[in-house]
């Protein structure tokens, strides 16, 4: 979850052209890369898409360490599938590894250059209202609860809650989580009262600035054109 | 153990697309079922979703292993099937956005987690007539975790069999992997049940009205 906090900071504090581009155009580009990576049979196209995704992430100033950490995760799980399909060549493993890596890096670029509310706002237009609003509210509550759970865990350890039998430790962990449930309940009531005071209209994020087009969108457009050209050229190649 | 960490591009379209379509269908149905519920319920639901994510970040040291909680059972018991499914869908989507499992497996993740969370409250409600609420929550959690864990193993092995196409994993590896997954599955059930027991005991002492089958406290019924 530290990755989430880091990406949130990069997305809101970043000053690259990608951060100035509209969320909608970046979502479209990320989706294009993701769909091409999932469906293409061409290893060379996959290689190009992976290169583009890495270039996008690095130019958005996503820290290399964060990028490598994020990439390690799909690699670890893809290895199981590499073993399952092992045929003695390097082409099949490369294809299996490049697909998730490309998708992961494209998503990291999107989330590292776009604040979460701007990603959720267009999603909330197509998802049921409870889910769209739930994304915002969950995100708002998340950092607070992560901090609280971290403090709670330290307190439990300091007071000897991490000692003794596994049954005792797990039961204590449950009791600790109970305090967080209560905190979440009280917090949600306060939050709702605040929403009402501010004239809540029924939809939590009615903002439309995710679609505000800026000159930086030309860069996103250029990247999309480049990706489409690469797809047209390389789709049928091995 | 219950969250599918399959990256994008691994599962074929014929596997992930039906999962995503089914999850979206269940999501629409659950949204219709809960559309009359109050906004504070949605705020509480989101808090519980955030708690689920926060709990997943906590590492419980258990000897040589570290376990990440999923809190499926308590989420299902506290929210009910429809709201719990919305929560697990949101949680799965947020995890996919940070690379924990692919975007293409959000549907299967929501279905696997949602199936467990969906049965928790009816079980807890049925048991609460004979047992105290904490025990009911723990038993419901055991059932929820057992179901989700079994579905997790089934989807993972199904995916592996499908991509291995007649190789070792397809022919003889599946039972071996299933045998390796069984202790993890059992450990997940035991750990989540004990945590749910502690959580249930705490809520029973402090806010019993949050548990199913208990009357709301005066002025404190917003989350129900």
Coordinates of C-alpha atoms in Angstrom, one line a residue, chain A residues 10-236:
Chain A
X10 CA 3.8 11.7 -7.6
X11 CA 0.4 12.1 -9.4
X12 CA -0.5 15.3 -7.5
X13 CA 3.0 16.9 -7.0
X14 CA 4.4 16.1 -10.5
X15 CA 5.0 18.9 -13.0
X16 CA 5.7 17.1 -16.2
X17 CA 3.6 17.6 -19.4
X18 CA 1.9 14.3 -18.7
X19 CA 0.6 15.7 -15.4
X20 CA -0.9 18.7 -17.4
X21 CA -2.6 16.5 -20.0
X22 CA -6.3 15.7 -19.4
X23 CA -7.1 12.5 -17.6
X24 CA -9.5 11.3 -20.3
X25 CA -6.8 11.3 -23.0
X26 CA -4.3 9.5 -20.7
X27 CA -7.0 6.9 -19.8
X28 CA -7.6 6.4 -23.6
X29 CA -3.9 6.0 -24.3
X30 CA -3.4 3.6 -21.3
X31 CA -6.4 1.5 -22.4
X32 CA -5.0 1.4 -26.0
X33 CA -1.7 0.1 -24.8
X34 CA -3.4 -2.4 -22.4
X35 CA -5.7 -3.8 -25.1
X36 CA -2.9 -4.1 -27.7
X37 CA -0.7 -5.8 -25.1
X38 CA -3.4 -8.3 -24.1
X39 CA -4.5 -9.2 -27.7
X40 CA -1.4 -8.9 -29.9
X41 CA 0.1 -12.1 -31.1
X42 CA 3.3 -10.3 -32.2
X43 CA 6.3 -10.3 -29.8
X44 CA 8.0 -7.4 -31.6
X45 CA 4.9 -5.3 -31.1
X46 CA 4.9 -6.3 -27.4
X47 CA 8.5 -5.2 -27.2
X48 CA 7.7 -1.8 -28.7
X49 CA 4.6 -1.4 -26.4
X50 CA 6.8 -2.2 -23.4
X51 CA 9.4 0.3 -24.5
X52 CA 6.7 3.0 -25.0
X53 CA 5.2 2.3 -21.6
X54 CA 8.6 2.5 -19.9
X55 CA 9.4 5.7 -21.7
X56 CA 6.0 7.2 -20.7
X57 CA 6.6 6.2 -17.0
X58 CA 10.2 7.6 -17.0
X59 CA 9.2 10.8 -18.7
X60 CA 6.4 11.3 -16.1
X61 CA 9.2 11.1 -13.5
X62 CA 7.9 7.9 -11.9
X63 CA 10.9 6.9 -9.7
X64 CA 12.8 4.0 -11.1
X65 CA 12.7 2.2 -7.8
X66 CA 8.9 2.4 -7.6
X67 CA 8.7 1.2 -11.3
X68 CA 11.0 -1.7 -10.6
X69 CA 9.1 -2.7 -7.4
X70 CA 5.8 -2.5 -9.3
X71 CA 7.3 -4.6 -12.2
X72 CA 8.6 -7.3 -9.8
X73 CA 5.1 -8.1 -8.7
X74 CA 3.7 -9.3 -12.0
X75 CA 7.0 -10.9 -12.9
X76 CA 6.8 -13.1 -9.8
X77 CA 3.3 -14.3 -10.6
X78 CA 3.9 -14.6 -14.4
X79 CA 6.9 -16.9 -13.6
X80 CA 4.4 -19.6 -12.5
X81 CA 2.7 -19.4 -15.9
X82 CA 6.1 -19.3 -17.7
X83 CA 6.8 -22.7 -16.0
X84 CA 3.4 -23.9 -17.0
X85 CA 4.0 -23.2 -20.7
X86 CA 7.7 -23.9 -20.8
X87 CA 8.6 -25.2 -24.4
X88 CA 12.3 -24.8 -24.4
X89 CA 12.3 -21.5 -26.4
X90 CA 12.7 -18.0 -25.1
X91 CA 9.9 -16.6 -27.3
X92 CA 7.0 -18.0 -25.2
X93 CA 8.4 -16.9 -21.8
X94 CA 9.2 -13.5 -23.3
X95 CA 5.6 -13.1 -24.5
X96 CA 4.2 -14.2 -21.2
X97 CA 6.4 -11.8 -19.2
X98 CA 6.1 -8.8 -21.6
X99 CA 2.3 -8.8 -21.6
X100 CA 1.8 -8.2 -17.8
X101 CA 4.8 -6.0 -17.6
X102 CA 3.6 -3.7 -20.4
X103 CA 0.1 -3.5 -18.8
X104 CA 1.6 -2.9 -15.4
X105 CA 3.9 -0.1 -16.5
X106 CA 1.1 1.6 -18.6
X107 CA -1.1 1.6 -15.5
X108 CA 1.7 2.9 -13.3
X109 CA 2.3 5.8 -15.8
X110 CA -1.5 6.6 -15.8
X111 CA -1.7 6.5 -12.0
X112 CA 1.6 8.3 -11.5
X113 CA 0.6 11.2 -13.7
X114 CA -3.1 11.5 -12.9
X115 CA -4.7 12.2 -9.4
X116 CA -7.1 9.4 -8.4
X117 CA -10.2 11.6 -8.4
X118 CA -9.6 12.4 -12.1
X119 CA -9.3 8.7 -12.9
X120 CA -12.4 7.8 -10.9
X121 CA -14.6 10.7 -12.2
X122 CA -15.0 9.3 -15.8
X123 CA -15.4 5.8 -14.3
X124 CA -18.2 6.9 -12.0
X125 CA -20.1 8.0 -15.1
X126 CA -20.3 4.5 -16.4
X127 CA -20.3 2.5 -13.2
X128 CA -23.4 2.3 -10.9
X129 CA -23.5 5.3 -8.6
X130 CA -22.9 3.3 -5.5
X131 CA -19.7 1.9 -7.0
X132 CA -18.5 5.2 -8.5
X133 CA -19.1 7.1 -5.3
X134 CA -17.7 4.1 -3.4
X135 CA -14.4 4.5 -5.2
X136 CA -14.0 8.1 -4.1
X137 CA -15.0 7.5 -0.5
X138 CA -12.9 4.4 -0.2
X139 CA -9.9 6.3 -1.5
X140 CA -10.5 9.2 0.9
X141 CA -10.8 6.8 3.8
X142 CA -7.8 4.6 2.8
X143 CA -4.8 6.8 3.8
X144 CA -6.4 7.7 7.1
X145 CA -7.0 4.0 7.9
X146 CA -3.6 2.9 6.7
X147 CA -2.0 5.4 9.1
X148 CA -4.3 4.4 11.9
X149 CA -3.7 0.7 11.3
X150 CA 0.1 1.3 11.3
X151 CA -0.1 3.1 14.7
X152 CA -2.4 0.4 16.1
X153 CA 0.0 -2.3 15.0
X154 CA 2.9 -0.5 16.7
X155 CA 0.8 -0.1 19.9
X156 CA -0.1 -3.8 19.9
X157 CA 3.5 -4.8 19.5
X158 CA 4.7 -2.4 22.2
X159 CA 2.2 -3.7 24.6
X160 CA 3.1 -7.3 24.0
X161 CA 0.3 -8.2 21.7
X162 CA 2.7 -9.8 19.3
X163 CA 3.8 -12.3 21.9
X164 CA 2.2 -15.6 23.0
X165 CA 0.3 -18.2 21.1
X166 CA -0.9 -17.7 17.5
X167 CA -4.5 -17.9 18.7
X168 CA -4.0 -15.1 21.2
X169 CA -2.1 -12.9 18.7
X170 CA -4.8 -13.4 16.0
X171 CA -7.6 -12.7 18.4
X172 CA -5.9 -9.5 19.6
X173 CA -5.4 -8.5 16.0
X174 CA -9.1 -9.0 15.5
X175 CA -9.9 -6.8 18.5
X176 CA -7.6 -4.1 17.2
X177 CA -9.3 -4.2 13.8
X178 CA -12.6 -3.9 15.7
X179 CA -11.5 -0.4 16.9
X180 CA -10.8 0.5 13.3
X181 CA -14.3 -0.7 12.3
X182 CA -15.8 1.6 14.9
X183 CA -13.5 4.4 13.9
X184 CA -14.7 3.9 10.2
X185 CA -18.3 3.9 11.3
X186 CA -17.9 7.2 13.3
X187 CA -15.9 8.7 10.5
X188 CA -18.5 7.9 7.9
X189 CA -21.2 9.5 10.0
X190 CA -19.1 12.7 10.4
X191 CA -18.3 12.6 6.7
X192 CA -22.0 12.4 5.8
X193 CA -22.8 15.3 8.1
X194 CA -20.1 17.3 6.3
X195 CA -21.5 16.4 2.9
X196 CA -25.0 17.5 3.9
X197 CA -23.6 20.8 5.3
X198 CA -21.9 21.4 2.0
X199 CA -25.1 20.8 0.0
X200 CA -24.5 17.3 -1.2
X201 CA -26.5 16.9 -4.5
X202 CA -26.5 13.1 -4.8
X203 CA -23.3 12.5 -6.8
X204 CA -20.0 12.8 -5.0
X205 CA -17.8 13.8 -7.9
X206 CA -19.7 15.9 -10.4
X207 CA -16.5 17.6 -11.5
X208 CA -15.6 17.5 -15.2
X209 CA -12.1 18.8 -15.2
X210 CA -10.9 15.3 -16.1
X211 CA -11.9 16.2 -19.6
X212 CA -10.3 19.7 -19.7
X213 CA -8.1 19.6 -22.8
X214 CA -4.8 21.3 -22.6
X215 CA -1.9 21.8 -25.1
X216 CA -0.2 18.9 -23.3
X217 CA -2.9 16.6 -24.8
X218 CA -1.1 16.9 -28.1
X219 CA 1.7 14.9 -26.6
X220 CA -0.8 12.2 -25.6
X221 CA -2.2 12.3 -29.1
X222 CA 1.2 11.9 -30.6
X223 CA 2.0 9.0 -28.4
X224 CA -1.3 7.3 -29.3
X225 CA -0.7 7.9 -33.1
X226 CA 2.8 6.3 -32.6
X227 CA 1.3 3.3 -30.8
X228 CA -1.4 2.8 -33.5
X229 CA 1.2 3.1 -36.3
X230 CA 3.4 0.5 -34.5
X231 CA 0.4 -1.8 -34.1
X232 CA -0.5 -1.5 -37.8
X233 CA 3.1 -2.2 -38.9
X234 CA 4.0 -5.0 -36.5
X235 CA 0.7 -6.8 -35.8
X236 CA 1.3 -9.6 -38.3

